[in-house]
Tab-separated table of C-alpha atoms in Angstrom:
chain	number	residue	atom	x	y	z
A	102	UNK	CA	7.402	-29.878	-34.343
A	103	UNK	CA	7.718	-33.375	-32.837
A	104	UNK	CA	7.917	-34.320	-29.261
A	105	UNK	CA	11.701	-35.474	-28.726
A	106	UNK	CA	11.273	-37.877	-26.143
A	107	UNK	CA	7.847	-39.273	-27.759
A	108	UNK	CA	7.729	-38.268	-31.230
A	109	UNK	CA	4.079	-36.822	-30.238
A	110	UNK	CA	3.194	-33.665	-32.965
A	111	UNK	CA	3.006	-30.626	-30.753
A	112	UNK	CA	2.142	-26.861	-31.862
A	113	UNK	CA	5.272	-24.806	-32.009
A	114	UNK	CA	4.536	-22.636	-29.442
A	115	UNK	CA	4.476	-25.435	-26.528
A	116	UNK	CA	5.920	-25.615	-23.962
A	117	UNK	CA	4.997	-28.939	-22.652
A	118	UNK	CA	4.277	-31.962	-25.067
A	119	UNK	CA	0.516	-33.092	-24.102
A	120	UNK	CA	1.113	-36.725	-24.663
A	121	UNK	CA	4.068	-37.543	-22.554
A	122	UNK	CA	4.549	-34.372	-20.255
A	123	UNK	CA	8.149	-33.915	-21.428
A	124	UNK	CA	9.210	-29.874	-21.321
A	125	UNK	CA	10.360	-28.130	-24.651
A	126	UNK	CA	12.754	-25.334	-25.018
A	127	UNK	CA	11.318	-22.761	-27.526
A	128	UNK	CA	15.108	-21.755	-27.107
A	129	UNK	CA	17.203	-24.288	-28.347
A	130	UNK	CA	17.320	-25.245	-32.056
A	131	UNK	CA	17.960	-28.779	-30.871
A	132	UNK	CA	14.419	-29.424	-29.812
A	133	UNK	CA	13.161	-28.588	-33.086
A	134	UNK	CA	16.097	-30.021	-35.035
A	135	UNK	CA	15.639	-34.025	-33.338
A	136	UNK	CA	15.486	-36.863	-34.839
A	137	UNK	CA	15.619	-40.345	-34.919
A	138	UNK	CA	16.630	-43.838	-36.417
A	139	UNK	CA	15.459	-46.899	-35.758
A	140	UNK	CA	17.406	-49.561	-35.158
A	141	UNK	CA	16.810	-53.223	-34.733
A	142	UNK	CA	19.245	-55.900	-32.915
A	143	UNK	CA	18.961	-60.122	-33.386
A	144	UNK	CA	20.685	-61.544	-30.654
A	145	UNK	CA	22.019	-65.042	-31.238
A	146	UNK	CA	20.346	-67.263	-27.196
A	147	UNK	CA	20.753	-70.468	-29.198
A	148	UNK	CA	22.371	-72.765	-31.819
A	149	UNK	CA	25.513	-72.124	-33.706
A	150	UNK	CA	26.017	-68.246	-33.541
A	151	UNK	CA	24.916	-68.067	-29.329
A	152	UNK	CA	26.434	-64.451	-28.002
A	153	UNK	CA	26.559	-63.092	-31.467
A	154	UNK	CA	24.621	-59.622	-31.864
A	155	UNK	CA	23.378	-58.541	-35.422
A	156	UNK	CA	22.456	-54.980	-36.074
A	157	UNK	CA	21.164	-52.676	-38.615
A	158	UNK	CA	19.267	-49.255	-38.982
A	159	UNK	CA	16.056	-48.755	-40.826
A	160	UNK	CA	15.326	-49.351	-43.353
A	161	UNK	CA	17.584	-52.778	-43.456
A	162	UNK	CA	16.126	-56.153	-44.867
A	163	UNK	CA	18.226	-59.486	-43.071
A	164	UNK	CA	18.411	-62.694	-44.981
A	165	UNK	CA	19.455	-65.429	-42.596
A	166	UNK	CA	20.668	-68.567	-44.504
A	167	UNK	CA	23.466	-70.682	-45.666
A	168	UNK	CA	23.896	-68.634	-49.335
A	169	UNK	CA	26.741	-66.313	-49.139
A	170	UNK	CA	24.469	-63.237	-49.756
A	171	UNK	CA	22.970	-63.576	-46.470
A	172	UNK	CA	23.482	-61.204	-43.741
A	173	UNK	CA	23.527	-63.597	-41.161
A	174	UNK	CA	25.524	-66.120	-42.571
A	175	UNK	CA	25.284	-69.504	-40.599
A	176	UNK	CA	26.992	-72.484	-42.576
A	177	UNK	CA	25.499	-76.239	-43.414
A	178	UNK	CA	28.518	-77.825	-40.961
A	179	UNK	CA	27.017	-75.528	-37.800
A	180	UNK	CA	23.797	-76.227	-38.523
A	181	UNK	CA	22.172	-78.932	-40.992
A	182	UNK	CA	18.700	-77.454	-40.464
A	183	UNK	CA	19.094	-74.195	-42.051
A	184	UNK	CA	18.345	-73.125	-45.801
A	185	UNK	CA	20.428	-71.478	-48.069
A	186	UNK	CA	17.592	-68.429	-48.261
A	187	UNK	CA	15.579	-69.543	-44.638
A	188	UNK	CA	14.131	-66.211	-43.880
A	189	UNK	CA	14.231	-62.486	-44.032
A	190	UNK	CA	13.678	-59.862	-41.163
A	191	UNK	CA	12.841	-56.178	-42.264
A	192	UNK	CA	12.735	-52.897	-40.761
A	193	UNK	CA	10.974	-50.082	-42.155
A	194	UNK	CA	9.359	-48.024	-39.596
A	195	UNK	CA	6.735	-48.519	-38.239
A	196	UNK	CA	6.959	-51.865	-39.411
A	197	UNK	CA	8.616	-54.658	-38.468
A	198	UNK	CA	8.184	-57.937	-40.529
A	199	UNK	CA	9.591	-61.690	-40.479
A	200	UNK	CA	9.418	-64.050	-43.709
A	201	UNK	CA	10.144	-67.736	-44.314
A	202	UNK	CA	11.611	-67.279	-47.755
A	203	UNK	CA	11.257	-71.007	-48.947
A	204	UNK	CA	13.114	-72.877	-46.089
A	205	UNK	CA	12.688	-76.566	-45.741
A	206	UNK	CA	12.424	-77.122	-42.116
A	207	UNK	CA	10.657	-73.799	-41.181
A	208	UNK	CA	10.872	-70.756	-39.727
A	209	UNK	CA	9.324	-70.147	-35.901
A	210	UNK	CA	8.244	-66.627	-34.165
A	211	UNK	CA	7.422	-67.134	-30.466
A	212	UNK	CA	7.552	-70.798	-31.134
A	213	UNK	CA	4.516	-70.510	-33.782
A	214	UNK	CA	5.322	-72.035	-37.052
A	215	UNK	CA	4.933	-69.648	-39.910
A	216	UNK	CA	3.612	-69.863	-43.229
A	217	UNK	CA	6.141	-69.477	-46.102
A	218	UNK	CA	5.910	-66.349	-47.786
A	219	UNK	CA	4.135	-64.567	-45.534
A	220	UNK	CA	4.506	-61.465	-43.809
A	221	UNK	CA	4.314	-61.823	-39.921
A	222	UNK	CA	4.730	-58.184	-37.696
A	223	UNK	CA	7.561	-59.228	-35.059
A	224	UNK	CA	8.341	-56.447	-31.561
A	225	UNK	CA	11.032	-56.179	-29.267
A	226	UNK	CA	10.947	-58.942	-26.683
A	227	UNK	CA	10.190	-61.702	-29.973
A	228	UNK	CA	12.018	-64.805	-30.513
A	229	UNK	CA	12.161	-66.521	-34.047
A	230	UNK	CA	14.300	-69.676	-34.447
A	231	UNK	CA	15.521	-70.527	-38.343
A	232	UNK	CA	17.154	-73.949	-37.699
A	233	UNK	CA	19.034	-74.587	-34.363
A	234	UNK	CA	19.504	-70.679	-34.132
A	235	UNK	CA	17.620	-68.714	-32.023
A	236	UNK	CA	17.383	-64.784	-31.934
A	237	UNK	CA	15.849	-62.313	-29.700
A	238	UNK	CA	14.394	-59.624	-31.409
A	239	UNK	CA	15.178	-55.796	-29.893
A	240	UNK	CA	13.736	-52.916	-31.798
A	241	UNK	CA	14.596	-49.741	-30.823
A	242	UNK	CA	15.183	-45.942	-31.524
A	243	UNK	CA	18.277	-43.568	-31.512
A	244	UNK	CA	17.724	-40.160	-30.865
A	245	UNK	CA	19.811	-38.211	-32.735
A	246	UNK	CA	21.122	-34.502	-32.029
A	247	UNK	CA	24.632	-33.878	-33.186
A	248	UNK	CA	25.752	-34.417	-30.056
A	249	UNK	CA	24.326	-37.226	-28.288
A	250	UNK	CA	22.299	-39.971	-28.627
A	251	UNK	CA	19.749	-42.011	-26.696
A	252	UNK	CA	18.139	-45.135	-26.644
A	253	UNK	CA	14.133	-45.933	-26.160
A	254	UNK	CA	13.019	-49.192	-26.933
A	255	UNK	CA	10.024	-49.782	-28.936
A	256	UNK	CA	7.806	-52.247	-27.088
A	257	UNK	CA	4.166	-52.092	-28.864
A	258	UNK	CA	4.282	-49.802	-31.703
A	259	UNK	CA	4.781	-52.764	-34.011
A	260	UNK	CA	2.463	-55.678	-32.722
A	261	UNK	CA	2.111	-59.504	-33.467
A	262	UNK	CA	-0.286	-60.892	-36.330
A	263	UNK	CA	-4.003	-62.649	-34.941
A	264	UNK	CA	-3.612	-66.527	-34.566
């Protein structure tokens, strides 16, 4: 059985999860029954698309890029900078990766340059910029019971690459 407010494994017969300190009812079928998506948000804080939120659950691959196929779909007039394929964000927990798919001008995480074709680990709290746009990154997990559901961000289970 997993821990439903830390996803911590705990024997079945607990009654407090070790890790975290959070109670469990042997009771309820919901306790044992939890689970949980991951979700990840790209919040547009500069260039063309500012305001904009883009979502998806795992596991969800975005392209961001001038080619219709892309998920975040940010034309040549808006911004001049940006590639038809400029870069792809994944989310497969527990990782979390960002990719400069070819672009011409670049793609930035935390205002680091990144090699093409290479995998970098991004968290919540990240910032990549693919042109003039800018996106926050915000990773995050939805607890899922039938009933309701509750957010817990994900701060440091995913981290950043070495320099």
């Amino acid at each position: 059985m997993l821990c439903p407010n830390c996803d911590t494994k705990i024997p079945d017969t607990s009654k407090f999860c070790l890790e975290c300190g959070e109670k469990i009812e042997l009771s309820d079928d919901s306790a044992k029954k939890t689970s949980f998506k991951w979700k990840m948000d790209l919040k547009a804080v500069a260039g063309p698309l500012k305001g904009k939120k883009f979502g998806a659950e795992e596991p969800m691959s975005i392209m961001i890029g001038r080619k219709d196929c892309s998920s975040i779909l940010i034309s040549g007039e808006e911004d001049s900078m940006i590639s038809r394929q400029h870069c792809v964000v994944q989310l497969e927990f527990p990782e979390a990766r960002l990719k400069d798919i070819g672009s011409k001008n670049g793609t930035y995480l935390n205002g680091m340059k990144i090699e093409k074709d290479k995998n970098y680990d991004i968290k919540s709290g990240d910032i990549i910029k693919a042109g003039k746009s800018v996106f926050a990154v915000d990773i995050f997990k939805v607890k899922v019971d039938g009933k309701s559901k509750r957010e817990t961000k994900l701060m440091d289970a995913v981290s950043v690459p070495e320099k």
